[in-house]
Tab-separated table of C-alpha atoms in Angstrom:
chain	number	residue	atom	x	y	z
A	1201	UNK	CA	130.342	122.608	128.660
A	1202	UNK	CA	132.315	120.595	126.176
A	1203	UNK	CA	129.452	118.079	125.563
A	1204	UNK	CA	126.741	120.622	124.506
A	1205	UNK	CA	129.083	122.614	122.267
A	1206	UNK	CA	130.339	119.127	120.574
A	1207	UNK	CA	126.999	118.017	120.088
A	1208	UNK	CA	125.715	121.515	118.630
A	1209	UNK	CA	128.749	121.501	116.325
A	1210	UNK	CA	128.027	117.955	114.821
A	1211	UNK	CA	124.220	118.878	114.546
A	1212	UNK	CA	125.171	122.063	112.380
A	1213	UNK	CA	127.629	120.314	110.449
A	1214	UNK	CA	124.721	117.918	109.581
A	1215	UNK	CA	122.753	120.919	108.206
A	1216	UNK	CA	125.700	122.239	106.567
A	1217	UNK	CA	126.271	119.370	104.437
A	1218	UNK	CA	122.546	119.469	103.379
A	1219	UNK	CA	123.034	122.995	102.240
A	1220	UNK	CA	126.212	122.266	100.227
A	1221	UNK	CA	124.435	119.127	98.802
A	1222	UNK	CA	121.677	121.498	97.432
A	1223	UNK	CA	123.989	123.930	96.085
A	1224	UNK	CA	126.144	121.552	94.234
A	1225	UNK	CA	123.160	119.963	92.681
A	1226	UNK	CA	121.925	123.466	91.371
A	1227	UNK	CA	125.280	124.075	89.750
A	1228	UNK	CA	125.531	124.006	85.866
A	1229	UNK	CA	126.506	120.953	84.267
A	1230	UNK	CA	129.371	122.774	82.593
A	1231	UNK	CA	130.981	122.812	86.002
A	1232	UNK	CA	132.966	119.560	86.232
A	1233	UNK	CA	132.594	117.559	89.609
A	1234	UNK	CA	134.835	115.147	91.296
A	1235	UNK	CA	134.065	111.384	90.944
A	1236	UNK	CA	131.561	110.271	93.723
A	1237	UNK	CA	132.775	107.601	95.839
A	1238	UNK	CA	130.838	104.312	95.963
A	1239	UNK	CA	129.478	105.333	99.559
A	1240	UNK	CA	128.257	108.567	98.242
A	1241	UNK	CA	126.596	107.008	95.121
A	1242	UNK	CA	124.930	104.566	97.240
A	1243	UNK	CA	123.645	106.798	99.965
A	1244	UNK	CA	122.437	109.192	97.518
A	1245	UNK	CA	120.552	106.825	95.872
A	1246	UNK	CA	118.546	105.762	98.949
A	1247	UNK	CA	118.042	109.240	100.168
A	1248	UNK	CA	116.563	110.341	96.628
A	1249	UNK	CA	114.515	107.525	96.275
A	1250	UNK	CA	112.915	106.925	99.686
A	1251	UNK	CA	111.978	109.702	102.130
A	1252	UNK	CA	111.705	107.446	104.778
A	1253	UNK	CA	114.975	106.020	104.120
A	1254	UNK	CA	116.362	109.968	104.572
A	1255	UNK	CA	114.195	110.566	107.744
A	1256	UNK	CA	115.255	107.469	109.658
A	1257	UNK	CA	118.999	108.293	108.417
A	1258	UNK	CA	118.900	111.627	109.983
A	1259	UNK	CA	117.451	110.584	113.105
A	1260	UNK	CA	119.977	108.094	113.479
A	1261	UNK	CA	122.800	110.677	112.961
A	1262	UNK	CA	121.358	113.008	115.408
A	1263	UNK	CA	120.852	110.452	118.200
A	1264	UNK	CA	124.699	109.366	117.503
A	1265	UNK	CA	125.817	113.083	117.655
A	1266	UNK	CA	123.804	113.917	120.857
A	1267	UNK	CA	124.018	110.546	122.850
A	1268	UNK	CA	127.160	111.410	124.906
A	1269	UNK	CA	125.230	114.767	125.833
A	1270	UNK	CA	122.075	112.893	127.057
A	1271	UNK	CA	124.349	110.245	128.926
A	1272	UNK	CA	126.192	113.123	130.958
A	1273	UNK	CA	122.760	114.759	131.605
A	1274	UNK	CA	121.288	111.357	133.002
A	1275	UNK	CA	124.761	110.861	134.913
A	1276	UNK	CA	124.017	113.549	137.203
A	1277	UNK	CA	120.695	111.869	138.442
A	1278	UNK	CA	122.468	108.672	139.531
A	1279	UNK	CA	123.778	105.445	137.761
A	1280	UNK	CA	120.279	103.827	137.374
A	1281	UNK	CA	118.807	106.584	135.495
A	1282	UNK	CA	122.191	106.811	133.344
A	1283	UNK	CA	121.978	103.365	132.181
A	1284	UNK	CA	118.066	103.677	131.497
A	1285	UNK	CA	118.988	106.408	129.113
A	1286	UNK	CA	121.944	104.456	127.651
A	1287	UNK	CA	119.545	101.574	127.087
A	1288	UNK	CA	116.979	103.953	125.451
A	1289	UNK	CA	119.300	105.346	123.355
A	1290	UNK	CA	120.844	102.092	122.114
A	1291	UNK	CA	117.335	100.983	121.470
A	1292	UNK	CA	116.354	104.006	119.375
A	1293	UNK	CA	119.622	103.567	117.313
A	1294	UNK	CA	118.669	99.908	116.876
A	1295	UNK	CA	115.195	100.613	115.779
A	1296	UNK	CA	116.400	103.143	113.179
A	1297	UNK	CA	119.106	100.341	111.622
A	1298	UNK	CA	116.411	97.719	111.503
A	1299	UNK	CA	114.228	100.138	109.424
A	1300	UNK	CA	117.164	100.945	107.246
A	1301	UNK	CA	117.927	97.337	106.852
A	1302	UNK	CA	114.162	96.790	105.700
A	1303	UNK	CA	114.058	99.800	103.774
A	1304	UNK	CA	117.182	98.633	101.627
A	1305	UNK	CA	115.742	95.328	101.020
A	1306	UNK	CA	117.937	93.467	103.548
A	1307	UNK	CA	121.294	95.134	102.488
A	1308	UNK	CA	124.094	95.534	104.963
A	1309	UNK	CA	124.090	99.103	106.675
A	1310	UNK	CA	126.509	101.481	105.826
A	1311	UNK	CA	128.448	104.048	108.260
A	1312	UNK	CA	127.441	106.944	107.999
A	1313	UNK	CA	123.833	106.229	106.419
A	1314	UNK	CA	123.729	109.632	104.768
A	1315	UNK	CA	126.161	110.772	102.086
A	1316	UNK	CA	129.407	112.514	103.227
A	1317	UNK	CA	130.139	115.820	102.512
A	1318	UNK	CA	130.240	117.205	99.101
A	1319	UNK	CA	133.229	119.223	97.779
A	1320	UNK	CA	132.206	122.414	96.189
A	1321	UNK	CA	133.711	122.043	92.700
A	1322	UNK	CA	133.945	125.783	92.632
A	1323	UNK	CA	136.480	125.747	95.456
A	1324	UNK	CA	138.990	123.711	93.238
A	1325	UNK	CA	139.177	126.884	90.879
A	1326	UNK	CA	139.781	129.336	93.605
A	1327	UNK	CA	142.719	127.258	94.573
A	1328	UNK	CA	144.308	127.782	91.283
A	1329	UNK	CA	144.392	131.474	91.703
A	1330	UNK	CA	147.553	132.963	91.958
A	1331	UNK	CA	148.987	134.535	95.181
A	1332	UNK	CA	147.886	138.081	94.645
A	1333	UNK	CA	144.406	136.615	94.100
A	1334	UNK	CA	144.271	137.173	90.369
A	1335	UNK	CA	143.224	134.201	88.310
A	1336	UNK	CA	145.145	133.059	85.114
A	1337	UNK	CA	143.562	134.362	82.082
A	1338	UNK	CA	141.513	131.701	80.162
A	1339	UNK	CA	143.429	132.229	77.015
A	1340	UNK	CA	146.729	131.675	78.529
A	1341	UNK	CA	145.457	128.428	80.416
A	1342	UNK	CA	143.803	127.354	76.993
A	1343	UNK	CA	147.020	127.665	75.233
A	1344	UNK	CA	148.899	125.469	77.544
A	1345	UNK	CA	146.317	122.745	77.583
A	1346	UNK	CA	145.738	122.687	73.826
A	1347	UNK	CA	147.285	123.022	70.530
A	1348	UNK	CA	145.661	125.045	67.628
A	1349	UNK	CA	146.220	123.399	64.209
A	1350	UNK	CA	147.282	125.949	61.535
A	1351	UNK	CA	145.220	124.988	58.760
A	1352	UNK	CA	141.701	124.280	60.327
A	1353	UNK	CA	142.140	126.513	63.339
A	1354	UNK	CA	140.953	123.528	65.474
A	1355	UNK	CA	142.537	122.822	68.952
A	1356	UNK	CA	143.729	119.572	70.085
A	1357	UNK	CA	144.445	118.824	73.713
A	1358	UNK	CA	148.022	118.323	74.570
A	1359	UNK	CA	149.312	114.681	75.614
A	1360	UNK	CA	150.125	114.159	79.054
A	1361	UNK	CA	153.605	114.254	80.350
A	1362	UNK	CA	155.950	111.320	79.958
A	1363	UNK	CA	156.462	110.878	83.587
A	1364	UNK	CA	152.540	111.110	84.284
A	1365	UNK	CA	151.301	108.462	81.430
A	1366	UNK	CA	150.839	105.938	84.239
A	1367	UNK	CA	148.670	108.175	86.500
A	1368	UNK	CA	146.903	109.410	83.396
A	1369	UNK	CA	145.829	106.081	82.239
A	1370	UNK	CA	145.026	104.693	85.779
A	1371	UNK	CA	142.619	107.803	86.198
A	1372	UNK	CA	140.682	106.788	83.022
A	1373	UNK	CA	140.061	103.203	84.153
A	1374	UNK	CA	136.783	102.172	85.267
A	1375	UNK	CA	136.145	99.615	87.875
A	1376	UNK	CA	133.492	97.187	88.308
A	1377	UNK	CA	131.757	99.395	90.994
A	1378	UNK	CA	132.164	102.500	88.623
A	1379	UNK	CA	129.590	100.794	86.291
A	1380	UNK	CA	127.385	99.177	88.718
A	1381	UNK	CA	124.147	100.924	89.394
A	1382	UNK	CA	123.863	102.251	93.048
A	1383	UNK	CA	121.570	99.942	94.127
A	1384	UNK	CA	123.903	97.222	93.270
A	1385	UNK	CA	126.782	98.159	94.990
A	1386	UNK	CA	125.719	96.281	98.162
A	1387	UNK	CA	124.324	92.763	97.678
A	1388	UNK	CA	121.228	91.497	99.612
A	1389	UNK	CA	121.540	89.212	102.411
A	1390	UNK	CA	119.392	86.357	103.224
A	1391	UNK	CA	119.216	83.440	105.572
A	1392	UNK	CA	122.252	83.320	107.808
A	1393	UNK	CA	123.655	86.771	106.418
A	1394	UNK	CA	120.246	88.564	107.681
A	1395	UNK	CA	120.430	87.201	111.053
A	1396	UNK	CA	124.372	88.403	111.476
A	1397	UNK	CA	123.044	92.072	110.560
A	1398	UNK	CA	120.323	91.892	112.821
A	1399	UNK	CA	122.304	90.411	115.717
A	1400	UNK	CA	125.025	92.970	114.985
A	1401	UNK	CA	122.354	95.672	115.341
A	1402	UNK	CA	121.095	94.284	118.522
A	1403	UNK	CA	124.440	93.598	119.961
A	1404	UNK	CA	124.906	96.971	121.763
A	1405	UNK	CA	121.405	96.847	123.084
A	1406	UNK	CA	122.225	93.567	124.673
A	1407	UNK	CA	125.549	94.929	126.067
A	1408	UNK	CA	123.885	97.683	127.403
A	1409	UNK	CA	121.300	95.688	129.396
A	1410	UNK	CA	124.091	93.595	130.635
A	1411	UNK	CA	126.113	96.236	131.928
A	1412	UNK	CA	122.810	97.342	133.735
A	1413	UNK	CA	122.355	94.097	135.341
A	1414	UNK	CA	125.837	93.363	136.449
A	1415	UNK	CA	126.614	97.164	137.282
A	1416	UNK	CA	127.244	96.482	140.859
A	1417	UNK	CA	129.893	93.699	140.067
A	1418	UNK	CA	132.878	95.870	138.637
A	1419	UNK	CA	135.018	92.789	137.966
A	1420	UNK	CA	132.224	90.714	136.186
A	1421	UNK	CA	133.326	89.844	132.599
A	1422	UNK	CA	129.655	88.818	131.607
A	1423	UNK	CA	128.991	91.946	129.586
A	1424	UNK	CA	132.049	91.876	127.821
A	1425	UNK	CA	131.720	88.239	127.054
A	1426	UNK	CA	128.199	88.665	125.911
A	1427	UNK	CA	129.097	91.441	123.676
A	1428	UNK	CA	132.090	89.657	122.198
A	1429	UNK	CA	130.193	86.382	121.659
A	1430	UNK	CA	127.459	88.231	119.880
A	1431	UNK	CA	129.969	89.988	117.670
A	1432	UNK	CA	131.771	87.014	116.942
A	1433	UNK	CA	128.914	84.777	116.014
A	1434	UNK	CA	127.545	87.537	113.687
A	1435	UNK	CA	130.949	87.725	111.702
A	1436	UNK	CA	130.966	83.779	111.537
A	1437	UNK	CA	127.506	83.628	110.212
A	1438	UNK	CA	128.358	86.541	107.644
A	1439	UNK	CA	131.351	84.733	106.599
A	1440	UNK	CA	129.767	81.265	106.235
A	1441	UNK	CA	126.699	83.190	104.104
A	1442	UNK	CA	129.228	85.119	102.041
A	1443	UNK	CA	131.163	82.048	101.079
A	1444	UNK	CA	127.878	80.244	100.185
A	1445	UNK	CA	126.685	82.932	97.934
A	1446	UNK	CA	127.729	83.900	94.268
A	1447	UNK	CA	129.545	87.422	93.957
A	1448	UNK	CA	127.242	90.093	93.832
A	1449	UNK	CA	124.554	88.393	95.708
A	1450	UNK	CA	120.816	88.831	95.031
A	1451	UNK	CA	119.359	91.511	92.897
A	1452	UNK	CA	116.530	93.794	93.686
């Protein structure tokens, strides 16, 4: 009973994330929003510019959220059926990831492929309410945050506290990722790097096939060695490709 509930909650959270994202996108521009993370910027770019990317990413997330449920159902019908279902699930996930790799022009995959849950900026305002539920009047808050010049009547924002100068300056600093376009946050991979990505995507399928083949021999290390060997090879290929390439990789 636990697995159906867990899968249902995960699927419901996926739907809830989409609703929150729609609501936040419709908020007026006057409401300040928290700075998005590089992962959020990158995934939002692809979901907005490619409907196929969004559909494949949602399919991948749904399979990941329900894979344990399908495995438990198949396990009741025997080990053979269980491993067939496991291989089928891993194959579907691998196909989805290969599609995402192709749609992003051979850029490394991110996990999760969809944007993470957005934070409603209005919730931060609600947290600023007093203990009795009454919000501080705007006039009082503005007087604390600004200074009105007596002659012109114009207001100037107050300087930050001396103890918070460092944190204030750090919050205003822009990094290289902040000024990059979302598409350029991840470089394209070619040659050995692309081969490493493909092998890494196919690694779970190979491991599941090996587990099915040597399922009768519980002491066999072959499935583990195959999985470990593929992952080690992928990492070495990726490191070699990264060392041979310039920072930032290819463009479009």
